[in-house]
XYZ file of C-alpha atoms in Angstrom:
448
model
C 8.967 214.151 20.369
C 8.149 214.489 24.058
C 8.378 210.870 25.084
C 10.589 207.927 24.244
C 8.957 205.570 21.796
C 8.350 202.491 23.903
C 7.082 200.331 21.035
C 10.677 199.627 20.060
C 11.080 197.621 23.262
C 9.295 194.289 22.720
C 10.108 193.042 26.227
C 8.873 196.158 28.018
C 6.479 195.567 30.881
C 2.851 196.554 30.410
C 2.983 198.833 33.457
C 5.727 201.403 33.957
C 5.850 202.495 37.585
C 7.360 201.722 40.956
C 7.245 198.020 41.742
C 6.206 196.492 45.062
C 9.330 194.414 45.611
C 10.136 195.239 49.251
C 8.931 192.541 51.625
C 8.886 192.554 55.416
C 12.566 191.605 55.794
C 13.668 194.326 53.365
C 11.450 196.897 55.089
C 13.005 196.061 58.453
C 16.495 196.393 57.016
C 15.589 199.707 55.392
C 14.556 201.166 58.762
C 17.584 199.706 60.538
C 19.970 201.074 57.909
C 18.753 204.636 58.395
C 18.344 204.557 62.172
C 21.761 202.982 62.808
C 23.779 205.595 60.961
C 26.511 207.423 62.815
C 24.439 208.721 65.746
C 25.070 205.885 68.208
C 28.812 206.265 67.629
C 28.779 209.959 68.573
C 25.679 210.806 70.655
C 26.489 208.791 73.834
C 28.998 211.412 74.948
C 26.523 214.301 74.835
C 23.660 212.280 76.356
C 25.866 211.302 79.296
C 27.211 214.836 79.622
C 23.803 216.504 79.868
C 22.082 213.751 81.896
C 24.830 213.809 84.510
C 24.645 210.165 85.598
C 24.831 206.643 84.244
C 21.333 205.779 85.431
C 19.685 208.819 83.877
C 21.707 208.332 80.678
C 20.402 204.780 80.197
C 16.887 205.915 81.153
C 16.992 208.615 78.477
C 18.125 206.116 75.837
C 15.188 203.864 76.735
C 12.716 206.773 76.740
C 14.023 208.007 73.389
C 13.386 204.550 71.985
C 9.856 204.628 73.379
C 9.168 208.078 71.879
C 10.503 206.871 68.530
C 8.295 203.787 68.662
C 5.178 205.834 69.446
C 5.939 208.266 66.655
C 6.568 205.415 64.234
C 3.256 203.767 65.164
C 1.450 207.027 64.378
C 3.265 207.181 61.037
C 2.221 203.600 60.323
C -1.414 204.653 60.688
C -0.766 207.598 58.366
C 0.722 205.164 55.859
C -2.501 203.160 55.814
C -4.674 206.263 55.354
C -2.438 207.689 52.611
C -1.029 204.677 50.700
C 1.332 206.774 48.579
C 5.085 207.279 48.559
C 6.483 210.550 49.838
C 5.847 210.154 53.553
C 5.105 213.479 55.227
C 4.728 215.211 51.881
C 1.858 212.893 50.937
C 0.290 213.281 54.385
C 0.348 217.084 54.113
C -1.136 217.009 50.619
C -4.051 214.795 51.628
C -4.810 216.541 54.926
C -4.048 220.223 54.317
C -4.250 220.388 50.504
C -8.061 220.415 50.200
C -8.479 223.080 52.906
C -7.404 226.079 50.775
C -6.305 226.545 47.182
C -3.146 228.500 48.086
C -2.329 227.788 51.739
C -3.427 224.150 51.744
C -0.635 222.684 49.569
C 1.994 225.105 50.948
C 3.155 222.892 53.882
C 3.724 219.997 51.477
C 5.692 222.213 49.110
C 7.855 223.696 51.891
C 8.552 220.217 53.204
C 9.667 218.981 49.780
C 11.566 222.253 49.197
C 13.669 221.921 52.362
C 14.134 218.144 52.193
C 14.982 217.854 48.491
C 17.093 220.977 48.032
C 18.838 221.327 51.386
C 18.504 218.843 54.220
C 18.604 215.375 52.625
C 21.405 216.107 50.101
C 23.434 217.737 52.876
C 22.790 214.766 55.169
C 23.912 212.325 52.498
C 27.027 214.430 51.878
C 27.962 214.453 55.573
C 27.356 210.722 55.933
C 29.364 209.917 52.803
C 32.249 212.064 54.080
C 32.027 210.227 57.414
C 32.108 206.925 55.521
C 35.229 208.012 53.660
C 36.976 209.150 56.828
C 36.275 205.972 58.786
C 37.162 203.740 55.842
C 40.507 205.394 55.130
C 41.739 205.970 58.688
C 42.190 202.285 59.672
C 44.175 201.659 56.498
C 46.502 204.557 57.251
C 46.898 203.405 60.831
C 47.715 199.848 59.790
C 50.441 201.067 57.470
C 52.120 202.917 60.338
C 51.976 200.053 62.872
C 55.039 197.990 63.830
C 55.440 194.714 65.716
C 56.352 196.310 69.050
C 53.260 198.421 69.004
C 51.087 195.426 68.165
C 52.509 193.365 71.017
C 51.993 196.186 73.508
C 48.402 196.728 72.427
C 47.604 193.010 72.606
C 48.784 192.957 76.230
C 46.703 196.008 77.061
C 43.709 194.477 75.337
C 43.882 191.273 77.375
C 44.186 193.270 80.576
C 41.241 195.505 79.800
C 38.997 192.640 78.751
C 39.716 190.832 82.062
C 39.140 193.811 84.346
C 36.641 196.142 82.710
C 35.251 199.273 84.330
C 32.054 197.918 85.870
C 32.157 200.416 88.721
C 30.569 202.980 86.378
C 27.380 200.927 86.339
C 27.166 200.896 90.141
C 26.897 204.698 90.390
C 23.226 204.654 89.408
C 21.656 208.117 89.357
C 24.463 209.772 91.287
C 25.093 213.237 89.839
C 21.902 213.402 87.776
C 21.094 216.850 86.391
C 17.390 217.675 86.579
C 17.777 221.096 84.976
C 15.162 221.388 82.151
C 17.809 222.729 79.796
C 20.171 219.781 80.356
C 17.430 217.168 80.109
C 16.145 218.740 76.893
C 19.592 218.629 75.298
C 20.140 215.043 76.470
C 16.842 213.955 74.892
C 17.641 215.930 71.757
C 20.961 214.111 71.299
C 19.387 210.724 71.972
C 16.472 211.230 69.599
C 18.873 212.410 66.904
C 20.543 208.992 67.077
C 17.119 207.313 66.698
C 16.055 209.462 63.748
C 14.944 207.416 60.750
C 11.887 205.695 62.225
C 9.576 207.657 59.905
C 11.331 206.950 56.615
C 9.574 203.767 55.486
C 6.457 205.761 54.562
C 8.491 207.607 51.916
C 8.553 204.400 49.847
C 5.054 203.051 50.586
C 4.364 202.274 46.917
C 7.296 199.832 46.854
C 6.370 197.910 50.005
C 4.461 194.668 49.605
C 1.206 194.666 51.598
C 1.977 198.060 53.188
C -1.172 197.937 55.291
C 0.478 195.096 57.256
C 4.229 195.232 56.629
C 4.763 198.890 57.557
C 3.385 198.275 61.043
C 5.159 194.932 61.437
C 8.539 196.323 60.346
C 8.222 199.206 62.812
C 7.240 196.967 65.719
C 10.288 194.783 65.026
C 12.963 197.288 64.047
C 12.503 200.129 66.578
C 12.681 197.870 69.689
C 15.710 196.132 68.150
C 17.474 199.479 67.759
C 16.462 200.501 71.284
C 17.938 197.329 72.761
C 21.070 197.696 70.675
C 21.590 201.319 71.746
C 21.095 200.573 75.445
C 23.501 197.623 75.417
C 26.077 199.565 73.403
C 26.014 202.307 76.032
C 26.429 199.709 78.763
C 29.408 198.298 76.843
C 30.949 201.764 76.553
C 30.551 202.329 80.294
C 32.154 199.017 81.271
C 35.333 199.854 79.355
C 35.665 203.650 79.401
C 35.549 206.017 82.329
C 32.842 208.668 82.378
C 35.347 211.497 81.678
C 36.746 209.484 78.759
C 33.262 209.030 77.275
C 32.357 212.716 77.609
C 35.688 213.832 76.170
C 35.530 211.491 73.174
C 34.364 212.778 69.803
C 33.675 209.219 68.626
C 32.969 206.939 71.576
C 32.929 203.770 69.488
C 36.469 204.416 68.252
C 37.734 205.024 71.792
C 35.974 201.836 72.876
C 37.628 199.878 70.064
C 41.072 201.206 70.903
C 40.678 200.053 74.505
C 39.201 196.617 73.846
C 40.438 195.488 70.447
C 43.945 196.900 70.426
C 45.576 196.182 67.045
C 42.220 195.046 65.722
C 40.547 198.329 66.591
C 40.269 199.041 62.869
C 37.172 196.800 62.979
C 35.201 199.585 64.669
C 35.899 202.327 62.092
C 35.322 199.787 59.331
C 31.972 198.855 60.886
C 31.059 202.528 61.226
C 31.979 203.014 57.570
C 29.657 200.196 56.508
C 26.883 201.551 58.725
C 27.174 205.086 57.373
C 27.357 203.867 53.785
C 24.142 201.873 54.199
C 22.512 204.860 55.892
C 23.505 207.182 53.040
C 22.115 204.815 50.419
C 18.837 204.428 52.314
C 18.382 208.179 52.781
C 19.140 208.722 49.108
C 16.637 205.990 48.212
C 13.924 207.670 50.283
C 14.459 211.249 49.146
C 14.377 210.263 45.467
C 10.856 208.942 46.054
C 9.917 212.262 47.665
C 11.310 214.006 44.593
C 9.307 211.565 42.455
C 5.922 212.319 44.044
C 6.658 216.061 44.133
C 7.209 215.938 40.392
C 3.855 214.199 39.973
C 2.076 217.094 41.691
C 3.946 219.825 39.823
C 5.978 220.915 42.857
C 9.201 219.859 41.164
C 10.143 219.321 37.532
C 7.652 216.882 36.004
C 10.480 214.774 34.602
C 11.448 213.834 38.167
C 8.271 211.722 38.272
C 9.296 209.721 35.203
C 10.324 206.087 35.480
C 13.140 204.196 33.803
C 11.213 201.696 31.686
C 13.876 198.988 32.112
C 14.653 199.188 35.843
C 11.378 200.787 37.019
C 13.151 203.385 39.143
C 12.717 207.203 39.112
C 16.102 207.674 37.434
C 15.792 211.461 36.787
C 15.098 212.010 40.497
C 18.008 209.737 41.425
C 20.409 211.705 39.225
C 19.143 215.048 40.546
C 19.586 214.020 44.177
C 23.003 212.567 43.445
C 24.139 215.854 41.905
C 22.782 217.744 44.921
C 24.797 215.599 47.334
C 27.859 215.983 45.100
C 27.606 219.778 45.297
C 27.320 219.683 49.089
C 30.324 217.365 49.357
C 32.414 219.868 47.394
C 31.277 222.723 49.631
C 33.064 221.324 52.700
C 32.081 220.496 56.285
C 28.300 220.477 56.659
C 27.889 218.909 60.095
C 26.952 222.233 61.703
C 24.330 222.867 59.034
C 22.732 219.496 59.701
C 22.733 220.019 63.469
C 21.078 223.405 63.233
C 18.489 222.318 60.688
C 17.506 219.234 62.685
C 14.789 221.182 64.445
C 13.023 221.481 61.073
C 12.596 217.718 61.165
C 10.760 217.953 64.467
C 8.575 220.711 63.061
C 7.615 218.330 60.260
C 6.959 215.509 62.749
C 4.628 217.790 64.688
C 2.845 218.832 61.506
C 2.455 215.152 60.628
C 0.634 214.539 63.900
C -1.700 217.440 63.089
C -2.301 215.928 59.647
C -3.167 212.593 61.295
C -5.807 214.309 63.431
C -7.192 216.085 60.358
C -7.272 212.907 58.256
C -9.088 211.013 60.983
C -11.852 213.597 60.756
C -12.106 214.001 56.985
C -11.616 210.296 56.167
C -13.718 208.711 58.870
C -15.354 206.202 56.540
C -12.261 204.645 54.958
C -11.034 201.253 56.140
C -8.085 201.415 58.548
C -6.215 198.182 59.330
C -5.320 199.638 62.696
C -5.527 202.914 64.626
C -3.366 204.281 67.440
C -4.950 205.792 70.568
C -5.554 209.529 70.227
C -3.090 210.357 72.999
C -0.144 209.116 70.919
C -0.278 211.774 68.135
C -1.077 214.440 70.758
C 1.925 213.357 72.838
C 4.294 213.295 69.835
C 2.985 216.736 68.806
C 3.875 218.156 72.235
C 7.295 216.479 72.140
C 7.994 217.893 68.662
C 7.040 221.409 69.735
C 9.352 221.169 72.723
C 12.261 219.706 70.769
C 11.864 222.175 67.901
C 12.019 225.158 70.236
C 14.510 223.890 72.852
C 17.714 224.291 70.815
C 16.712 227.742 69.585
C 15.928 228.972 73.095
C 18.962 227.387 74.739
C 21.519 228.022 71.994
C 20.367 230.851 69.717
C 22.567 230.861 66.651
C 22.472 232.530 63.210
C 22.344 229.089 61.628
C 18.796 228.673 62.931
C 17.883 231.901 61.196
C 19.422 230.569 58.000
C 17.296 227.409 58.172
C 14.140 229.448 58.796
C 15.072 231.907 56.036
C 15.670 229.113 53.535
C 12.298 227.586 54.354
C 10.545 230.957 54.025
C 12.315 231.541 50.701
C 10.266 228.673 49.329
C 7.045 230.690 49.642
C 7.732 233.070 46.705
C 9.028 230.108 44.688
C 5.783 228.287 45.391
C 3.678 231.342 44.521
C 5.411 232.074 41.208
C 6.204 228.648 39.787
C 3.547 226.398 41.352
C 0.513 228.524 42.200
C 0.799 230.921 39.234
C 2.544 228.361 36.983
C 4.892 230.979 35.523
C 7.377 228.705 33.788
C 8.999 228.815 30.357
C 7.410 225.825 28.682
C 9.993 225.695 25.896
C 12.922 225.421 28.307
C 11.095 222.936 30.533
C 10.067 220.852 27.524
C 13.640 220.695 26.214
C 15.014 219.770 29.632
C 12.344 217.104 30.042
C 13.195 215.604 26.657
C 16.927 215.491 27.489
C 16.227 213.767 30.807
C 13.951 211.241 29.102
C 16.612 210.334 26.560
C 19.518 210.216 29.013
C 17.600 208.337 31.703
C 15.442 206.205 29.376
C 12.474 207.436 31.382
C 8.777 207.772 30.636
C 5.762 208.950 32.627
C 4.169 206.210 34.767
C 1.508 204.800 32.455
C -0.191 201.805 30.894
C 1.696 201.105 27.686
C 0.204 200.115 24.344
C 1.921 196.930 23.250
């Protein structure tokens, strides 16, 4: 038996597949959850360090928000042309796939290969470890506090709230560094904090009225994040000195210690909640990428199966959860994430190319809206610059590892996908086990 017998479930729905249950409010929250991860609590120090002045620092945060908004608008158009979950994977399949039997689908496979096996599980692992650290630390600190310490911190808090450090904001652009290297690294740190603006297209099939709500959610959420980031940086600068900000590993924690005193545990607790929501959202998105990859034969077919009770891709969820679990056990992965971030910008650039290709090959399809041509061209140039800048400025073996891992997907693609050299008996047995354990079936119209 290759499939679970669904006739034994009298209350089963007629259609087994992903359900469009995410409205505009949920879509906005999904974007916000991923964008506001841990970046804004760490990146301000490096942005200020490389920009050299308060004025340039705030300008870079605003410009990063603008770049993110433009990129997200281009992705919204892609989501209307390719109304399928999977985000960039689906874009690559529709634009490059038909061009050549072997090379056409390769970009989509390499994207799914790096995201599913390496980058997203490692990201989730790092974020979950950050969540654990920030959640536990306030509890340990509270246990060690005594009354004298609390009284002293309350006095300091009242003093700091009444005075502030507003003189930082009056320095303007004094000390600005215009060196291309420094500006590139400042933008790189800022855009890393904004990353997540492209993720809604990974779950297109679960968004209600995606032709309208994807665009609306982007227009609302990205400016909200931009405003939040700018005002948070202003708040940091009114309380902390510039040397304190640049020396801090977690600016938000230093800010909380100065302003909130004995209640500074609120900041780490808030960071913990933010990172936990971010981890769940990333995990949610990458399981849908795993789901569509399984549909196309780029991953195990069972990953495209749906739990017939909850209508979720449960085999893909379990697989991604195990991947994150393995990375958590392996230790500190922050460096790996930092050095593989440039792969994300490579994929963003390739997505802009796919948009230009799709505009040409799908000229006659209805498009609810279309961005000006200069936007994808601009984002393409930005992605090229940001993908190459860290390698040129800070060459490191970890970059070679990321490139090597991506290239290692080519022989895997050739043997298992292009040539289809798989052991059908083993795959069939594994598929059957996953179906039974996950109560999953292929997306289909059921016979009732």
